[in-house]
Amino acid sequence: MDFWCADSFICIIRDTKLTNELYKDLPMIEKVKKGIRYFEFEGLGKYGRIQHAIFSRQGGVSPAPYNALNMSVSVPDDAANVYANRARAYGLFGRTNETVVHAHLVHEADVVAVTHQNYGQHMSRVDGLITNEPGVGLTMNYADCAPIFLYDPVHHAIGLGHAGWPGSVKDLPGSMVRAMQQAYGSEPAELIAGIGPCVGVEKYEVGEVVITAVHNAFSNPDALLVPSPNGGERPHYDLAAANRQNLLRAGVVHIEQSGFCTATHTDLFFSHRAEKGRTGRFGTIFILEE
């Protein structure tokens, strides 16, 4: 894991034991403002010094197949639509495209600490952002990969990450935890974690490249690579469980999972797999209040 500071997450509380882990799937809090539908973690929402949201695909201006709240300029949507969508979504939290920090996502496990000096920037080749500067907002975009939120209520710091299968086998969640330990003195057991909507195991058939990577990365690959529910020859990968396991290995015990499968709920979220690559990206925002 590489970690550095440029110039100068979040977590959800799981309070029910399940196989000795403090986690459970909880209904996310659904909100609609100015036509935009978004979701919040119940546990994170209990902390008054942060704001967070996972935006659905509803409420934007982009045409099909990017309809409607596409937040990414990396797909062939008109950039004017993307910036209009960002203005609508970020505006709900008093932000603009120039008053949040973005990331150039590359499916790795590198994490960078940011401040207000990075507003409007796309931090190069990172899949994790962290900050302890009050007022700073973090954003990332997704379409099947898992949003990772971390919040340290003791040291008042946050982290936002992007973990698909490459990030899960490279331990992006653990890299985020270690970066917050190094930068802010965070204790893993005090962190609150949330794993957002991602492709669910029932929809995530994988091939030999992923199978080999999972076997190399985890001591219990058979718990993460499960038989096809449709009787197919290839196994299915439990991406949410893999990212949860990474958090647990890093010492995080308070973890909330959204329970949403992006490939199933394409009415709510963009899914690269279900929509065969012709789709947009849904956004997230995580703000550390003053």
Protein backbone atom coordinates (compact mmCIF):
# COMPACT_ATOMS: atom_id res chain seq x y z
CA MET A 1 0.00 0.00 0.00
CA ASP A 2 1.36 3.38 -1.03
CA PHE A 3 0.33 6.35 1.07
CA TRP A 4 1.16 9.99 0.77
CA CYS A 5 -0.27 13.41 1.52
CA ALA A 6 -1.20 15.80 -1.26
CA ASP A 7 -0.35 19.40 -0.31
CA SER A 8 -0.42 19.72 3.03
CA PHE A 9 -14.99 6.95 5.36
CA ILE A 10 -17.60 5.56 6.20
CA CYS A 11 -18.70 3.32 8.37
CA ILE A 12 -21.75 1.88 9.61
CA ILE A 13 -22.35 0.33 12.95
CA ARG A 14 -23.30 -3.33 12.91
CA ASP A 15 -24.60 -4.20 16.31
CA THR A 16 -25.92 -7.71 15.82
CA LYS A 17 -23.61 -10.73 15.97
CA LEU A 18 -23.56 -12.98 12.94
CA THR A 19 -20.87 -15.67 12.76
CA ASN A 20 -18.93 -13.73 15.39
CA GLU A 21 -18.86 -10.57 13.28
CA LEU A 22 -20.42 -7.29 14.32
CA TYR A 23 -22.28 -6.67 11.11
CA LYS A 24 -25.59 -7.11 9.41
CA ASP A 25 -27.48 -5.98 6.36
CA LEU A 26 -29.61 -3.02 7.37
CA PRO A 27 -32.19 -1.19 5.31
CA MET A 28 -30.59 1.96 4.04
CA ILE A 29 -32.38 5.23 4.65
CA GLU A 30 -33.93 6.38 1.40
CA LYS A 31 -34.40 10.09 0.71
CA VAL A 32 -35.68 12.13 -2.23
CA LYS A 33 -34.82 15.81 -2.60
CA LYS A 34 -35.43 17.93 -5.68
CA GLY A 35 -36.16 14.78 -7.66
CA ILE A 36 -32.89 13.05 -6.71
CA ARG A 37 -33.16 9.74 -4.90
CA TYR A 38 -30.27 8.83 -2.63
CA PHE A 39 -29.45 6.56 0.28
CA GLU A 40 -27.73 6.89 3.64
CA PHE A 41 -26.37 4.32 6.06
CA GLU A 42 -28.43 4.14 9.23
CA GLY A 43 -25.38 3.91 11.47
CA LEU A 44 -23.43 6.75 9.88
CA GLY A 45 -26.51 8.89 9.93
CA LYS A 46 -26.41 8.86 13.72
CA TYR A 47 -23.28 11.00 13.72
CA GLY A 48 -24.02 14.69 13.45
CA ARG A 49 -20.58 15.82 12.30
CA ILE A 50 -20.64 14.13 8.90
CA GLN A 51 -22.85 14.05 5.83
CA HIS A 52 -22.93 11.22 3.34
CA ALA A 53 -24.97 9.93 0.44
CA ILE A 54 -25.03 7.19 -2.16
CA PHE A 55 -26.87 8.64 -5.13
CA SER A 56 -29.18 6.49 -7.20
CA ARG A 57 -29.37 6.87 -10.98
CA GLN A 58 -32.66 8.76 -10.67
CA GLY A 59 -33.10 12.50 -10.93
CA GLY A 60 -30.58 13.55 -13.57
CA VAL A 61 -30.60 14.83 -17.14
CA SER A 62 -28.56 12.22 -19.03
CA PRO A 63 -30.32 10.26 -21.81
CA ALA A 64 -30.28 6.47 -22.16
CA PRO A 65 -28.22 4.41 -21.64
CA TYR A 66 -26.80 6.84 -19.07
CA ASN A 67 -30.17 7.79 -17.69
CA ALA A 68 -30.38 9.70 -15.68
CA LEU A 69 -27.99 10.80 -12.90
CA ASN A 70 -24.72 9.73 -14.51
CA MET A 71 -21.88 11.28 -12.51
CA SER A 72 -18.90 10.20 -14.61
CA VAL A 73 -17.15 11.78 -17.60
CA SER A 74 -15.38 8.45 -18.26
CA VAL A 75 -18.38 7.14 -20.23
CA PRO A 76 -19.59 8.52 -23.61
CA ASP A 77 -22.23 10.76 -22.04
CA ASP A 78 -22.18 14.46 -22.90
CA ALA A 79 -19.94 16.19 -20.36
CA ALA A 80 -22.49 18.98 -20.04
CA ASN A 81 -25.00 16.43 -18.75
CA VAL A 82 -22.50 15.07 -16.24
CA TYR A 83 -21.69 18.49 -14.83
CA ALA A 84 -25.39 19.34 -14.65
CA ASN A 85 -25.98 16.10 -12.74
CA ARG A 86 -23.12 16.83 -10.36
CA ALA A 87 -24.46 20.32 -9.75
CA ARG A 88 -27.85 18.86 -8.84
CA ALA A 89 -26.50 16.11 -6.59
CA TYR A 90 -23.68 17.94 -4.85
CA GLY A 91 -25.90 20.99 -4.50
CA LEU A 92 -28.12 19.06 -2.10
CA PHE A 93 -25.17 19.22 0.31
CA GLY A 94 -24.11 22.77 -0.44
CA ARG A 95 -21.29 21.70 -2.75
CA THR A 96 -20.25 22.11 -6.38
CA ASN A 97 -17.93 20.16 -8.64
CA GLU A 98 -15.18 22.59 -7.59
CA THR A 99 -15.69 22.23 -3.83
CA VAL A 100 -15.22 18.47 -3.55
CA VAL A 101 -12.25 16.16 -4.18
CA HIS A 102 -12.50 13.50 -6.89
CA ALA A 103 -10.40 10.42 -7.70
CA HIS A 104 -9.05 8.95 -10.92
CA LEU A 105 -9.95 5.33 -10.19
CA VAL A 106 -7.68 2.53 -11.41
CA HIS A 107 -8.73 -0.61 -9.45
CA GLU A 108 -5.67 -0.56 -7.20
CA ALA A 109 -5.18 -0.17 -3.43
CA ASP A 110 -3.49 3.21 -3.18
CA VAL A 111 -4.83 5.85 -0.80
CA VAL A 112 -4.15 9.59 -0.61
CA ALA A 113 -4.86 12.15 2.11
CA VAL A 114 -6.46 15.34 0.82
CA THR A 115 -7.36 18.84 2.00
CA HIS A 116 -9.28 21.84 0.69
CA GLN A 117 -6.26 22.57 -1.51
CA ASN A 118 -7.34 19.61 -3.64
CA TYR A 119 -10.85 20.92 -4.34
CA GLY A 120 -11.91 20.28 -7.92
CA GLN A 121 -9.00 17.91 -8.54
CA HIS A 122 -9.15 14.29 -9.69
CA MET A 123 -6.46 12.71 -7.54
CA SER A 124 -4.30 10.63 -9.85
CA ARG A 125 -4.47 6.84 -9.81
CA VAL A 126 -5.99 6.27 -6.39
CA ASP A 127 -8.98 4.27 -5.18
CA GLY A 128 -9.06 5.64 -1.65
CA LEU A 129 -9.37 9.19 -0.31
CA ILE A 130 -9.03 10.19 3.35
CA THR A 131 -9.18 13.51 5.19
CA ASN A 132 -9.37 14.98 8.67
CA GLU A 133 -9.87 18.55 7.53
CA PRO A 134 -13.30 19.87 8.54
CA GLY A 135 -15.37 21.00 5.60
CA VAL A 136 -13.72 18.75 3.01
CA GLY A 137 -15.97 16.58 0.82
CA LEU A 138 -14.92 13.36 -0.95
CA THR A 139 -16.61 11.89 -4.04
CA MET A 140 -16.32 8.73 -6.16
CA ASN A 141 -18.35 6.96 -8.85
CA TYR A 142 -19.38 3.32 -9.26
CA ALA A 143 -21.21 0.75 -11.38
CA ASP A 144 -20.89 -2.62 -9.54
CA CYS A 145 -17.72 -1.98 -7.50
CA ALA A 146 -18.27 -1.48 -3.79
CA PRO A 147 -18.27 1.95 -2.13
CA ILE A 148 -16.30 1.79 1.13
CA PHE A 149 -17.04 4.40 3.80
CA LEU A 150 -14.94 4.83 6.95
CA TYR A 151 -15.50 7.24 9.82
CA ASP A 152 -13.32 7.79 12.87
CA PRO A 153 -15.57 9.51 15.44
CA VAL A 154 -12.68 9.86 17.90
CA HIS A 155 -10.21 11.67 15.64
CA HIS A 156 -12.93 13.07 13.35
CA ALA A 157 -11.62 11.73 10.06
CA ILE A 158 -13.25 10.06 7.06
CA GLY A 159 -12.33 7.81 4.16
CA LEU A 160 -14.05 6.90 0.91
CA GLY A 161 -12.98 3.99 -1.29
CA HIS A 162 -13.75 2.08 -4.48
CA ALA A 163 -13.28 -1.70 -4.33
CA GLY A 164 -14.23 -4.05 -7.15
CA TRP A 165 -12.74 -7.50 -7.41
CA PRO A 166 -9.21 -6.12 -8.03
CA GLY A 167 -9.51 -3.79 -5.04
CA SER A 168 -10.82 -6.60 -2.88
CA VAL A 169 -7.94 -8.99 -3.64
CA LYS A 170 -5.44 -6.12 -3.27
CA ASP A 171 -7.06 -5.17 0.05
CA LEU A 172 -8.13 -1.59 -0.67
CA PRO A 173 -10.27 -1.54 2.52
CA GLY A 174 -7.28 -2.56 4.63
CA SER A 175 -5.12 0.03 2.90
CA MET A 176 -7.63 2.70 3.86
CA VAL A 177 -7.61 1.62 7.49
CA ARG A 178 -3.82 1.60 7.65
CA ALA A 179 -3.63 5.00 5.95
CA MET A 180 -5.97 6.47 8.57
CA GLN A 181 -3.92 4.86 11.33
CA GLN A 182 -0.72 6.38 9.94
CA ALA A 183 -2.14 9.82 9.17
CA TYR A 184 -4.56 10.41 12.02
CA GLY A 185 -3.84 7.84 14.72
CA SER A 186 -7.12 6.03 14.06
CA GLU A 187 -7.77 2.82 15.97
CA PRO A 188 -9.40 0.20 13.70
CA ALA A 189 -11.80 -0.96 16.42
CA GLU A 190 -13.12 2.59 16.76
CA LEU A 191 -13.85 3.00 13.05
CA ILE A 192 -17.37 2.83 11.67
CA ALA A 193 -17.54 1.18 8.25
CA GLY A 194 -20.13 0.97 5.50
CA ILE A 195 -20.10 -1.18 2.37
CA GLY A 196 -22.41 0.31 -0.24
CA PRO A 197 -24.38 -1.17 -3.14
CA CYS A 198 -22.32 -3.46 -5.38
CA VAL A 199 -22.83 -6.45 -7.63
CA GLY A 200 -24.28 -9.28 -5.54
CA VAL A 201 -23.02 -12.82 -5.38
CA GLU A 202 -26.09 -14.16 -7.18
CA LYS A 203 -25.19 -12.09 -10.27
CA TYR A 204 -21.40 -12.22 -10.17
CA GLU A 205 -20.12 -15.20 -12.15
CA VAL A 206 -16.33 -15.12 -12.44
CA GLY A 207 -13.59 -16.83 -14.46
CA GLU A 208 -10.12 -18.19 -13.84
CA VAL A 209 -8.37 -14.85 -13.41
CA VAL A 210 -10.62 -13.86 -10.52
CA ILE A 211 -10.67 -17.38 -9.07
CA THR A 212 -6.87 -17.51 -8.94
CA ALA A 213 -6.62 -14.02 -7.46
CA VAL A 214 -9.13 -14.84 -4.72
CA HIS A 215 -7.28 -18.05 -3.83
CA ASN A 216 -4.03 -16.09 -3.55
CA ALA A 217 -5.54 -13.28 -1.47
CA PHE A 218 -7.77 -15.05 1.05
CA SER A 219 -7.29 -17.99 3.40
CA ASN A 220 -10.92 -19.07 2.93
CA PRO A 221 -11.58 -18.71 -0.81
CA ASP A 222 -14.34 -21.30 -0.78
CA ALA A 223 -16.42 -19.02 1.44
CA LEU A 224 -16.16 -16.25 -1.15
CA LEU A 225 -16.39 -18.32 -4.35
CA VAL A 226 -19.71 -20.11 -4.17
CA PRO A 227 -21.45 -22.49 -6.58
CA SER A 228 -23.57 -20.90 -9.27
CA PRO A 229 -27.18 -20.54 -8.10
CA ASN A 230 -28.21 -21.41 -11.66
CA GLY A 231 -26.23 -24.62 -11.85
CA GLY A 232 -23.53 -23.08 -14.05
CA GLU A 233 -19.98 -24.37 -14.17
CA ARG A 234 -18.34 -21.18 -12.98
CA PRO A 235 -18.48 -20.02 -9.37
CA HIS A 236 -19.86 -16.69 -8.19
CA TYR A 237 -17.82 -14.19 -6.17
CA ASP A 238 -19.20 -12.55 -3.04
CA LEU A 239 -17.66 -9.09 -3.44
CA ALA A 240 -19.35 -7.56 -0.40
CA ALA A 241 -18.22 -10.43 1.83
CA ALA A 242 -14.65 -10.16 0.54
CA ASN A 243 -14.50 -6.46 1.33
CA ARG A 244 -16.06 -7.10 4.73
CA GLN A 245 -13.41 -9.72 5.41
CA ASN A 246 -10.69 -7.22 4.51
CA LEU A 247 -12.12 -4.76 7.02
CA LEU A 248 -12.29 -7.43 9.70
CA ARG A 249 -8.70 -8.49 9.05
CA ALA A 250 -7.68 -4.85 9.46
CA GLY A 251 -9.36 -4.76 12.88
CA VAL A 252 -12.62 -3.02 12.00
CA VAL A 253 -15.59 -4.52 13.84
CA HIS A 254 -18.39 -2.03 13.21
CA ILE A 255 -19.51 -2.69 9.65
CA GLU A 256 -22.79 -2.09 7.86
CA GLN A 257 -23.69 -3.52 4.46
CA SER A 258 -26.30 -1.99 2.21
CA GLY A 259 -27.70 -5.30 0.96
CA PHE A 260 -28.36 -3.80 -2.50
CA CYS A 261 -27.20 -5.71 -5.58
CA THR A 262 -26.52 -3.22 -8.36
CA ALA A 263 -27.00 -5.84 -11.07
CA THR A 264 -30.45 -6.66 -9.71
CA HIS A 265 -31.62 -3.13 -8.97
CA THR A 266 -30.80 -1.45 -12.27
CA ASP A 267 -33.79 0.81 -11.72
CA LEU A 268 -31.83 2.36 -8.85
CA PHE A 269 -28.17 1.90 -9.74
CA PHE A 270 -25.94 1.62 -12.78
CA SER A 271 -24.49 -1.85 -13.38
CA HIS A 272 -21.63 -2.41 -15.81
CA ARG A 273 -22.25 -6.16 -15.75
CA ALA A 274 -26.03 -6.22 -16.06
CA GLU A 275 -26.06 -3.49 -18.71
CA LYS A 276 -23.13 -4.96 -20.66
CA GLY A 277 -20.92 -1.93 -20.24
CA ARG A 278 -23.28 0.60 -21.82
CA THR A 279 -24.26 2.51 -18.74
CA GLY A 280 -23.35 5.38 -16.44
CA ARG A 281 -21.87 5.63 -12.95
CA PHE A 282 -23.68 6.47 -9.72
CA GLY A 283 -21.97 8.78 -7.30
CA THR A 284 -21.21 9.10 -3.61
CA ILE A 285 -20.33 12.01 -1.39
CA PHE A 286 -18.80 12.04 2.08
CA ILE A 287 -18.35 15.33 3.93
CA LEU A 288 -16.55 16.03 7.19
CA GLU A 289 -18.44 18.85 8.84
CA GLU A 290 -16.84 21.81 10.61
